[in-house]
Short mmCIF file of C-alpha atoms in Angstrom, two decimals:
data_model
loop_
_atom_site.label_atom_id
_atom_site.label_comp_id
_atom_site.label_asym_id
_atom_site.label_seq_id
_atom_site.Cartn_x
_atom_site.Cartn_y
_atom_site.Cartn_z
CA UNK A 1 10.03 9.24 -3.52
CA UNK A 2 9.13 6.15 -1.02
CA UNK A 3 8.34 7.39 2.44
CA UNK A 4 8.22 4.20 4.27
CA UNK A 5 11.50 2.25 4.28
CA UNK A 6 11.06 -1.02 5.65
CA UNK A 7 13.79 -3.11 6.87
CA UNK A 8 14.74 -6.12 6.15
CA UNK A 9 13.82 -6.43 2.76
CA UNK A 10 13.45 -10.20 3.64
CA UNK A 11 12.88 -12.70 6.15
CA UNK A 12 12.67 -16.20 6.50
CA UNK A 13 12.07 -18.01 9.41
CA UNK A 14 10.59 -21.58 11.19
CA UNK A 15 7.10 -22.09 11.29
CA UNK A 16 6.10 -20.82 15.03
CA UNK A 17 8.46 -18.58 15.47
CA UNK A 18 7.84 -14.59 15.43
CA UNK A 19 8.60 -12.50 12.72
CA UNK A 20 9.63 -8.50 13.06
CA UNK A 21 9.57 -6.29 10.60
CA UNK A 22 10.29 -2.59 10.61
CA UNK A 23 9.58 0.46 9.19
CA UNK A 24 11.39 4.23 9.14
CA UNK A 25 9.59 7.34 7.29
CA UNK A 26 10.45 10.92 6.71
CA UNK A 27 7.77 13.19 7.64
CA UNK A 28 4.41 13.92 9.66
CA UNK A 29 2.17 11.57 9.52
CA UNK A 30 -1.24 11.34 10.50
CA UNK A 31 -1.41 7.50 10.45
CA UNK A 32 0.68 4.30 9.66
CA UNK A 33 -0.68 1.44 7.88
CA UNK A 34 0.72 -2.17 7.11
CA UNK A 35 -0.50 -4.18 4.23
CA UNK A 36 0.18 -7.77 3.32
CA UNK A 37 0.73 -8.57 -0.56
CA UNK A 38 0.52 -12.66 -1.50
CA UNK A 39 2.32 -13.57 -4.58
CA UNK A 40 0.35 -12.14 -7.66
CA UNK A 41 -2.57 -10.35 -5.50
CA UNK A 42 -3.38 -7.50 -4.42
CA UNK A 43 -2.30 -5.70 -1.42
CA UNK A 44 -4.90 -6.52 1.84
CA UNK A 45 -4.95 -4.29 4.71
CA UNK A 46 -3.74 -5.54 8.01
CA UNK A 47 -3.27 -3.08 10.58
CA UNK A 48 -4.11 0.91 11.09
CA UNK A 49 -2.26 3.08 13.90
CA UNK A 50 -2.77 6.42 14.32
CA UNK A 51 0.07 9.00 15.02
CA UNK A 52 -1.31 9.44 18.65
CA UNK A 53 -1.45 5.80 19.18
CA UNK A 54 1.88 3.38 20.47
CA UNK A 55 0.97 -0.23 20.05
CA UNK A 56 -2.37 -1.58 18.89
CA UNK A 57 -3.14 -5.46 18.38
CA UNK A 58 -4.62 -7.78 16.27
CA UNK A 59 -5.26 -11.00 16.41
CA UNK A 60 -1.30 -12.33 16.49
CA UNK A 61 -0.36 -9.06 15.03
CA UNK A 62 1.07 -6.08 17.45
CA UNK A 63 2.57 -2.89 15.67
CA UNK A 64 4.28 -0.23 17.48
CA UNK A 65 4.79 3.20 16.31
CA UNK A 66 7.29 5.80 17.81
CA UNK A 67 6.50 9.26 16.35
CA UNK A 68 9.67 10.59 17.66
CA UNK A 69 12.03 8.12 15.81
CA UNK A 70 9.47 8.20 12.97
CA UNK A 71 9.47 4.69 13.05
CA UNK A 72 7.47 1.31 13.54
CA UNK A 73 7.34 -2.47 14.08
CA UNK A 74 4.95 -4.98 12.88
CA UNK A 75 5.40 -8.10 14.82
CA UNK A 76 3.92 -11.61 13.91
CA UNK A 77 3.64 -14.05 16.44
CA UNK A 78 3.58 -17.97 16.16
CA UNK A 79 4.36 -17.93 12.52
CA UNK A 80 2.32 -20.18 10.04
CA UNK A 81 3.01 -21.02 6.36
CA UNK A 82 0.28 -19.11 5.02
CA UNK A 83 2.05 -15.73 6.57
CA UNK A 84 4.76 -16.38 3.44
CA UNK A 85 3.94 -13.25 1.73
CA UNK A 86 5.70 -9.31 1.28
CA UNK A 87 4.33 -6.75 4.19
CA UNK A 88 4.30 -3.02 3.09
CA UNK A 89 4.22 -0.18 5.41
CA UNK A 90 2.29 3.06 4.12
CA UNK A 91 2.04 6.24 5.68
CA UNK A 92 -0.50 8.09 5.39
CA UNK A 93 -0.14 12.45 5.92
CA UNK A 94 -3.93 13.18 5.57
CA UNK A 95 -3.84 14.45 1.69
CA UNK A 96 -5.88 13.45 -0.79
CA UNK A 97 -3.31 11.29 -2.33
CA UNK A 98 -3.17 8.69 -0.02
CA UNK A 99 -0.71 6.61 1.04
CA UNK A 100 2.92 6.14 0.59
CA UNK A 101 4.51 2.94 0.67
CA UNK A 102 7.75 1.64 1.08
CA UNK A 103 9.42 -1.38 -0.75
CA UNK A 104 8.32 -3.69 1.23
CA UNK A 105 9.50 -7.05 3.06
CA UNK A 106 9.70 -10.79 1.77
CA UNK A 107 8.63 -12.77 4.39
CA UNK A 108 9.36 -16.48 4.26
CA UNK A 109 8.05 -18.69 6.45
CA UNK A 110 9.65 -22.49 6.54
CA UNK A 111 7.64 -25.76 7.75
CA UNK B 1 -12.64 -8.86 -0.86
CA UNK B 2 -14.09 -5.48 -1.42
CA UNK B 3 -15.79 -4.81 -4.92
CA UNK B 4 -13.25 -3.80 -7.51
CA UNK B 5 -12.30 -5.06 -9.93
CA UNK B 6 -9.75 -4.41 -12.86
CA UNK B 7 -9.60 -4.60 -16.46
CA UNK B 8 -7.53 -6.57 -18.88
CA UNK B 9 -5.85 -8.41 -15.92
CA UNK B 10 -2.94 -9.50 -18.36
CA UNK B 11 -2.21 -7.43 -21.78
CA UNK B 12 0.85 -7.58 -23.98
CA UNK B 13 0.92 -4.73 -26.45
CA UNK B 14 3.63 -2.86 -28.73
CA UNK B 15 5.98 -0.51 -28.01
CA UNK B 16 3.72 3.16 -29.27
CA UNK B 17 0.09 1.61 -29.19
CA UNK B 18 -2.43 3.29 -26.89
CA UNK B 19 -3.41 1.49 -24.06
CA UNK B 20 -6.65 1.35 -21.45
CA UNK B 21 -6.77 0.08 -18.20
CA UNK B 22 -9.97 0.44 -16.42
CA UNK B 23 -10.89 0.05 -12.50
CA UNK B 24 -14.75 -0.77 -11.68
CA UNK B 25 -15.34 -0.26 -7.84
CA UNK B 26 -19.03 -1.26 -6.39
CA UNK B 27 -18.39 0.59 -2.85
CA UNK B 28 -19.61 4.28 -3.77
CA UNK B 29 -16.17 5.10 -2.03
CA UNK B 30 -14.76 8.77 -3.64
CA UNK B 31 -11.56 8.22 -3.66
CA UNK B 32 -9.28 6.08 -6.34
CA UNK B 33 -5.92 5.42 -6.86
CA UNK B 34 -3.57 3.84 -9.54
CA UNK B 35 -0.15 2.42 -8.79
CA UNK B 36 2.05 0.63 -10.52
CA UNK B 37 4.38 -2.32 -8.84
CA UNK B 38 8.13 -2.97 -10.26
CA UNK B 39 10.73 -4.89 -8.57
CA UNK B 40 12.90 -2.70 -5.78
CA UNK B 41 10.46 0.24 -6.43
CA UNK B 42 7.12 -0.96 -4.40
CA UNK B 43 4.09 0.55 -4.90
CA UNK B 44 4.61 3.48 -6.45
CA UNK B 45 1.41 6.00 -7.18
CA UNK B 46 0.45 7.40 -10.70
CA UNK B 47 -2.90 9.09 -10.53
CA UNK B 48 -5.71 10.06 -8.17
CA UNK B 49 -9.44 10.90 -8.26
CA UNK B 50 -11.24 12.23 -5.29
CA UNK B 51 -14.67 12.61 -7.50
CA UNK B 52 -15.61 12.40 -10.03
CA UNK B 53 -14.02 14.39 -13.02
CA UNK B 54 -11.53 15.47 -10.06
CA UNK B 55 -8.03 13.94 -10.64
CA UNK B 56 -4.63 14.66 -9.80
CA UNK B 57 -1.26 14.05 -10.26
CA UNK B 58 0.92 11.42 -8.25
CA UNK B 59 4.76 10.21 -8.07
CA UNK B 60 5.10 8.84 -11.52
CA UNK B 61 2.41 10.92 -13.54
CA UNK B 62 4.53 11.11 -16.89
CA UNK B 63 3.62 9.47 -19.87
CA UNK B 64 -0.04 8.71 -18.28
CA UNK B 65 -3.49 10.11 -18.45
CA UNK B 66 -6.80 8.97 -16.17
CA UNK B 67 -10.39 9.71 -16.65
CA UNK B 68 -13.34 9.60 -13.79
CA UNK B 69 -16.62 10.02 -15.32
CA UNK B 70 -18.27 7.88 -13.40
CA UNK B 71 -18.13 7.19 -9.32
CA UNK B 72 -17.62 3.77 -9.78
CA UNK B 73 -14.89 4.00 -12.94
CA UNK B 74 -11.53 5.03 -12.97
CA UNK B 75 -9.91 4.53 -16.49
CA UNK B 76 -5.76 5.01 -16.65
CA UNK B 77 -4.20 5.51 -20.27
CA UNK B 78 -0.80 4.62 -21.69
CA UNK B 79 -1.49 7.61 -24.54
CA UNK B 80 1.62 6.24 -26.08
CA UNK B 81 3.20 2.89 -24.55
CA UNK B 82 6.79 2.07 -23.33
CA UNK B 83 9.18 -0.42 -22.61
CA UNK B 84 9.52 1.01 -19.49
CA UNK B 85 5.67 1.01 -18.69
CA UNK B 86 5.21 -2.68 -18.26
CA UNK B 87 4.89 -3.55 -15.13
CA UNK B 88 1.79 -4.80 -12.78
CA UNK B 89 -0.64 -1.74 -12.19
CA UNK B 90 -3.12 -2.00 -9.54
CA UNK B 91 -6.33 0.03 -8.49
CA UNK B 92 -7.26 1.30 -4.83
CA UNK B 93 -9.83 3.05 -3.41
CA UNK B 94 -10.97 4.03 -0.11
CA UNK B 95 -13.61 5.85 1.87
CA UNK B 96 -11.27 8.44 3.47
CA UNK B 97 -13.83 11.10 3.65
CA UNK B 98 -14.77 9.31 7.17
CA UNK B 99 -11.53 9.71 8.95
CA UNK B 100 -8.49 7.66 8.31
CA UNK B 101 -9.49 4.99 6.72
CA UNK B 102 -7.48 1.87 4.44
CA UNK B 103 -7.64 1.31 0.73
CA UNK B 104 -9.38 -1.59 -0.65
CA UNK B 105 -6.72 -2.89 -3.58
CA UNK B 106 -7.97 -4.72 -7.11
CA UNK B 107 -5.91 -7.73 -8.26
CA UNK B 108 -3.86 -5.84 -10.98
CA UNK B 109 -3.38 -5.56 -14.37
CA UNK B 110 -0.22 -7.66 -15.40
CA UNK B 111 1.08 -5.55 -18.79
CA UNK B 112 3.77 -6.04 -21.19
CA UNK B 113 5.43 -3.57 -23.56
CA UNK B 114 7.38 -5.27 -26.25
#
């Protein structure tokens, strides 16, 4: 079963402004990661934060993570066109199998 | 990108055939993954290797079988295919034995059951 739900499952938007996505999960985790998926290609990492960790940055991306709600944000500032693609949370609970990711949001981004 | 890559990318077969997909990683990392992608379902995993000839089961396990008998291969099998097999499959891998670490994704095998 998906353990990341993210929310909404899309999004479209003008070019420059920011986009918010979010993401709820069920158990302990030991890390959260979001992953960007372009039409037809593979998923690309964007983003790690551990579960002791609140907000971490990079580049124009800041995600937030509140252990207590079991829940984060991925925030993209200053939209461009090329950020048109679906964002995946994952979780990740330290086992060998990985990650688990949720469904996903479509992210549109208009010129 | 990292080194993986994945193989057929696109394969239409019939409904009972047997069918191959193979992942070919050049990173030494132990750990690989298969997926598969349908509409409304994300990423959902199949199988796992953390070495080699070490595999285990994931999410959606039924109806699929994986070999590792190499480091750098990870070979999934359709023993019998399915309508409801065809989707996109991809291949991950990552070097989780030092800490938490992300997974490196191939560009996916696009397959078709008719």
């Amino acid at each position: 079963s998906q353990q990341g739900e993210e929310d909404p499952q899309a999004l479209s938007i003008q070019e420059g402004e920011n986009a918010t996505m979010n993401c709820s999960y069920k158990t302990s985790i030991n890390n959260l990661q979001w992953y960007r998926q372009n039409s037809g290609r593979g998923l690309v990492h964007l983003i790690l934060i551990r579960s002791n960790e609140r907000e971490k940055h990079s580049g124009r991306l800041r995600v937030t993570l509140d252990t207590s709600k079991k829940s984060s944000s991925l925030l993209i500032t200053a939209s461009r066109a090329a950020d048109t693609a679906s964002y995946f949370c994952a979780t990740d609970a330290g086992g060998a199998d990985g990650l688990t990711f949720g469904k996903g949001t479509h992210l549109i981004i208009q010129p | 990108d990292a080194g993986i890559t994945q193989s057929p990318r696109h394969k239409v077969t019939e409904t009972g055939t047997p069918v191959t997909l193979r992942c070919h990683q050049t990173e030494n990392h132990r750990y690989m993954y298969w997926y598969r992608q349908d509409p409304g379902h994300g990423l959902r995993l199949i199988h796992y290797s953390y070495g080699v000839k070490d595999t285990d089961k994931g999410e959606v396990s039924d109806g699929y079988s994986v070999s590792r008998s190499k480091t750098e291969d990870f070979l999934l099998t359709l023993e019998s295919a399915t309508s409801s097999q065809t989707s996109v499959y991809f291949c991950a891998i990552s070097n989780r034995d030092r800490g938490p670490h992300e997974q490196y994704f191939g560009p996916g095998t696009r397959l078709t059951v008719t």
